Amino acid sequence: VFKLVSTNGKAILVGVKPVVKATSIEIRKGNTKVESVNVVLDKTTSIKANILPADSTDDIEWTVAKDENGEAIISLNKTKTGKDEEVVITGLKAGVTTLTATAKSGVKATITVNVIVPTTEIIFKDGDQVVDPQKGLAVYQGVSKTVNIEAIPNDTTDTKYSWSSNNPAVEVIPSDDGKSAVISASSSVHATITVTDGKVNATCSVT
């Protein structure tokens, strides 16, 4: 594309880069299109806005939704990589927010960002007492016992826990939130109880 300009009384043709509007945006993590991403508190993860068509001249504006206190729970560090706009997301506060990429043409793409606090340790508790891993739990035959777990750190965002027993004679009935379970033994046996959130496991012997 050329335009006619006047220089020192002379008309000359000057090449001008044509304006190509973006028609769509895809947000990707690596080569995969995503609708949501997780970032660990105080850690980072990277995404890219893939602008179509490939020769679009549009710039991208990123906006982060604020939480109920008017604060952003993530921060952004933007770089340009070829035609893609790359963003490094840092988790500032546990919670859920939305991140939107908007092209100058008005097309946009939005993803959900979850700032998570993973569980690092699971502790068994008998009442208010922490269970000694060396001693385990004593469960009498025919008598039920309620056992609790405590997840570390206490602000973890992991909320799903599953329980299992390696001996069918020791039954485990978890609560709805998985933070406690009723344990009963139908005979005098030894068993190992396992609790997991899918990433972190904890075991406790039952005699």
CSV table of C-alpha atoms in Angstrom, one decimal:
chain,number,residue,atom,x,y,z
A,1,VAL,CA,0.0,0.0,0.0
A,2,PHE,CA,1.3,3.4,-0.9
A,3,LYS,CA,0.3,7.0,-0.2
A,4,LEU,CA,1.2,10.2,-2.0
A,5,VAL,CA,3.1,12.8,0.0
A,6,SER,CA,4.6,16.1,-1.0
A,7,THR,CA,8.3,16.8,-0.2
A,8,ASN,CA,9.9,20.0,-1.3
A,9,GLY,CA,7.2,20.6,-3.8
A,10,LYS,CA,7.6,17.1,-5.2
A,11,ALA,CA,5.0,14.4,-5.1
A,12,ILE,CA,6.4,11.0,-4.1
A,13,LEU,CA,4.9,7.6,-3.3
A,14,VAL,CA,5.7,6.2,0.1
A,15,GLY,CA,5.1,2.6,1.2
A,16,VAL,CA,2.6,2.3,4.1
A,17,LYS,CA,2.0,-0.8,6.1
A,18,PRO,CA,-1.7,-1.7,5.7
A,19,VAL,CA,-4.0,-1.9,8.7
A,20,VAL,CA,-5.1,-5.5,9.2
A,21,LYS,CA,-7.7,-5.9,11.9
A,22,ALA,CA,-7.8,-8.9,14.2
A,23,THR,CA,-10.8,-11.2,13.6
A,24,SER,CA,-10.2,-13.5,16.6
A,25,ILE,CA,-7.9,-14.2,19.5
A,26,GLU,CA,-7.0,-17.5,21.0
A,27,ILE,CA,-5.3,-17.7,24.5
A,28,ARG,CA,-2.9,-20.6,24.6
A,29,LYS,CA,-0.6,-22.3,27.1
A,30,GLY,CA,2.2,-23.7,25.0
A,31,ASN,CA,0.4,-24.9,21.9
A,32,THR,CA,-2.9,-25.7,23.6
A,33,LYS,CA,-5.9,-23.4,23.6
A,34,VAL,CA,-7.1,-22.9,27.1
A,35,GLU,CA,-10.2,-21.5,28.9
A,36,SER,CA,-8.6,-21.6,32.4
A,37,VAL,CA,-5.2,-21.8,34.0
A,38,ASN,CA,-3.9,-22.4,37.5
A,39,VAL,CA,-1.0,-20.5,39.0
A,40,VAL,CA,0.4,-21.2,42.5
A,41,LEU,CA,0.5,-18.4,45.0
A,42,ASP,CA,3.7,-16.4,44.6
A,43,LYS,CA,4.7,-18.4,41.5
A,44,THR,CA,4.3,-17.7,37.8
A,45,THR,CA,2.8,-19.3,34.7
A,46,SER,CA,2.9,-18.1,31.1
A,47,ILE,CA,0.2,-17.8,28.4
A,48,LYS,CA,0.1,-16.3,24.9
A,49,ALA,CA,-2.6,-14.5,22.9
A,50,ASN,CA,-2.6,-15.9,19.4
A,51,ILE,CA,-4.0,-13.2,17.1
A,52,LEU,CA,-5.7,-14.1,13.8
A,53,PRO,CA,-5.2,-13.4,11.0
A,54,ALA,CA,-1.4,-13.9,11.4
A,55,ASP,CA,-0.7,-10.5,9.7
A,56,SER,CA,-2.9,-8.5,12.0
A,57,THR,CA,-1.5,-5.2,13.0
A,58,ASP,CA,-3.7,-4.9,16.1
A,59,ASP,CA,-2.2,-4.5,19.5
A,60,ILE,CA,-3.6,-6.3,22.5
A,61,GLU,CA,-4.8,-4.8,25.8
A,62,TRP,CA,-5.0,-7.1,28.8
A,63,THR,CA,-7.4,-6.5,31.7
A,64,VAL,CA,-7.7,-8.3,35.0
A,65,ALA,CA,-11.0,-8.4,36.9
A,66,LYS,CA,-10.7,-7.2,40.5
A,67,ASP,CA,-11.9,-9.1,43.5
A,68,GLU,CA,-14.7,-8.0,45.9
A,69,ASN,CA,-12.2,-5.7,47.7
A,70,GLY,CA,-11.2,-4.0,44.4
A,71,GLU,CA,-7.8,-5.7,44.3
A,72,ALA,CA,-6.2,-7.8,41.6
A,73,ILE,CA,-5.2,-11.3,42.7
A,74,ILE,CA,-2.7,-11.6,39.8
A,75,SER,CA,-0.1,-9.4,38.2
A,76,LEU,CA,1.0,-9.4,34.5
A,77,ASN,CA,4.4,-9.0,32.8
A,78,LYS,CA,3.9,-8.7,29.0
A,79,THR,CA,6.3,-9.3,26.2
A,80,LYS,CA,6.0,-9.6,22.4
A,81,THR,CA,7.1,-12.8,20.7
A,82,GLY,CA,6.6,-12.5,17.0
A,83,LYS,CA,2.9,-12.0,16.3
A,84,ASP,CA,2.0,-13.5,19.7
A,85,GLU,CA,1.6,-11.5,22.9
A,86,GLU,CA,3.1,-13.4,25.8
A,87,VAL,CA,2.0,-12.8,29.4
A,88,VAL,CA,3.7,-14.0,32.6
A,89,ILE,CA,1.1,-14.3,35.3
A,90,THR,CA,2.1,-14.1,39.0
A,91,GLY,CA,-0.3,-15.3,41.7
A,92,LEU,CA,-0.7,-12.6,44.4
A,93,LYS,CA,-3.6,-13.8,46.4
A,94,ALA,CA,-5.6,-17.1,46.5
A,95,GLY,CA,-8.9,-16.8,44.6
A,96,VAL,CA,-10.4,-16.9,41.1
A,97,THR,CA,-10.4,-14.0,38.6
A,98,THR,CA,-10.8,-13.5,34.8
A,99,LEU,CA,-8.2,-12.2,32.4
A,100,THR,CA,-9.2,-10.7,29.1
A,101,ALA,CA,-7.2,-10.0,25.9
A,102,THR,CA,-8.9,-7.4,23.7
A,103,ALA,CA,-7.6,-6.4,20.2
A,104,LYS,CA,-7.9,-2.9,18.8
A,105,SER,CA,-10.6,-4.2,16.5
A,106,GLY,CA,-12.7,-5.1,19.5
A,107,VAL,CA,-12.5,-8.9,19.4
A,108,LYS,CA,-11.6,-10.4,22.7
A,109,ALA,CA,-10.9,-13.7,24.5
A,110,THR,CA,-11.3,-14.3,28.2
A,111,ILE,CA,-9.9,-17.1,30.5
A,112,THR,CA,-10.4,-17.9,34.1
A,113,VAL,CA,-7.3,-17.8,36.3
A,114,ASN,CA,-7.2,-19.8,39.6
A,115,VAL,CA,-4.6,-18.8,42.1
A,116,ILE,CA,-4.1,-21.9,44.2
A,117,VAL,CA,-2.4,-22.7,47.5
A,118,PRO,CA,-1.4,-26.4,47.3
A,119,THR,CA,-1.4,-28.8,50.3
A,120,THR,CA,2.2,-29.6,51.3
A,121,GLU,CA,1.4,-32.0,54.2
A,122,ILE,CA,-1.6,-33.9,55.7
A,123,ILE,CA,-1.7,-34.6,59.5
A,124,PHE,CA,-3.9,-37.2,61.2
A,125,LYS,CA,-5.6,-36.1,64.4
A,126,ASP,CA,-7.3,-38.1,67.1
A,127,GLY,CA,-9.6,-35.5,68.7
A,128,ASP,CA,-7.3,-32.5,69.3
A,129,GLN,CA,-4.1,-34.7,69.4
A,130,VAL,CA,-1.8,-35.1,66.5
A,131,VAL,CA,-1.3,-38.8,65.8
A,132,ASP,CA,2.2,-40.0,66.2
A,133,PRO,CA,3.2,-41.7,62.9
A,134,GLN,CA,5.3,-44.2,64.8
A,135,LYS,CA,2.4,-45.3,67.1
A,136,GLY,CA,-0.5,-45.0,64.7
A,137,LEU,CA,-4.2,-45.3,65.8
A,138,ALA,CA,-5.7,-47.7,68.1
A,139,VAL,CA,-9.2,-48.8,67.0
A,140,TYR,CA,-11.0,-51.4,69.1
A,141,GLN,CA,-13.0,-54.2,67.4
A,142,GLY,CA,-16.6,-53.2,67.0
A,143,VAL,CA,-16.0,-49.7,68.3
A,144,SER,CA,-16.0,-46.8,65.8
A,145,LYS,CA,-13.5,-43.9,66.0
A,146,THR,CA,-13.7,-40.5,64.3
A,147,VAL,CA,-10.4,-39.4,62.9
A,148,ASN,CA,-9.7,-35.9,61.5
A,149,ILE,CA,-7.1,-34.5,59.2
A,150,GLU,CA,-5.4,-31.2,59.1
A,151,ALA,CA,-4.0,-29.9,55.8
A,152,ILE,CA,-0.8,-27.7,55.8
A,153,PRO,CA,-0.8,-24.8,55.1
A,154,ASN,CA,-4.1,-23.9,56.7
A,155,ASP,CA,-5.0,-21.6,53.8
A,156,THR,CA,-4.7,-24.4,51.2
A,157,THR,CA,-7.2,-24.2,48.4
A,158,ASP,CA,-7.2,-28.0,48.0
A,159,THR,CA,-10.6,-29.1,49.3
A,160,LYS,CA,-11.1,-32.7,48.1
A,161,TYR,CA,-9.6,-35.6,50.1
A,162,SER,CA,-10.1,-39.3,49.6
A,163,TRP,CA,-9.6,-42.0,52.1
A,164,SER,CA,-8.8,-45.7,51.7
A,165,SER,CA,-7.9,-48.8,53.7
A,166,ASN,CA,-5.7,-51.6,52.6
A,167,ASN,CA,-7.6,-54.1,54.7
A,168,PRO,CA,-11.3,-54.8,54.1
A,169,ALA,CA,-11.7,-55.6,57.8
A,170,VAL,CA,-11.1,-51.9,58.6
A,171,GLU,CA,-13.9,-49.8,57.2
A,172,VAL,CA,-13.4,-46.1,56.5
A,173,ILE,CA,-16.4,-43.8,56.0
A,174,PRO,CA,-15.3,-40.2,55.1
A,175,SER,CA,-17.3,-37.1,55.8
A,176,ASP,CA,-18.7,-35.1,52.9
A,177,ASP,CA,-15.8,-32.7,52.9
A,178,GLY,CA,-13.2,-35.5,53.4
A,179,LYS,CA,-11.7,-33.8,56.4
A,180,SER,CA,-12.7,-36.6,58.8
A,181,ALA,CA,-13.7,-40.2,58.7
A,182,VAL,CA,-15.3,-42.8,60.9
A,183,ILE,CA,-13.0,-45.8,61.2
A,184,SER,CA,-14.2,-49.2,62.5
A,185,ALA,CA,-12.7,-52.7,62.6
A,186,SER,CA,-14.6,-55.9,62.3
A,187,SER,CA,-11.8,-57.9,63.7
A,188,SER,CA,-8.4,-57.5,65.5
A,189,VAL,CA,-6.2,-56.7,62.5
A,190,HIS,CA,-3.6,-54.3,61.2
A,191,ALA,CA,-4.3,-51.8,58.4
A,192,THR,CA,-2.9,-48.8,56.8
A,193,ILE,CA,-5.2,-45.8,56.1
A,194,THR,CA,-4.3,-43.5,53.3
A,195,VAL,CA,-5.6,-39.9,52.7
A,196,THR,CA,-4.8,-38.1,49.5
A,197,ASP,CA,-5.8,-34.8,47.8
A,198,GLY,CA,-4.5,-36.3,44.5
A,199,LYS,CA,-1.0,-34.9,44.9
A,200,VAL,CA,-0.1,-35.3,48.5
A,201,ASN,CA,-0.5,-38.6,50.4
A,202,ALA,CA,-0.5,-39.3,54.1
A,203,THR,CA,-0.7,-42.8,55.7
A,204,CYS,CA,-1.5,-43.9,59.2
A,205,SER,CA,-1.4,-47.4,60.7
A,206,VAL,CA,-4.4,-48.8,62.5
A,207,THR,CA,-4.2,-51.6,65.1
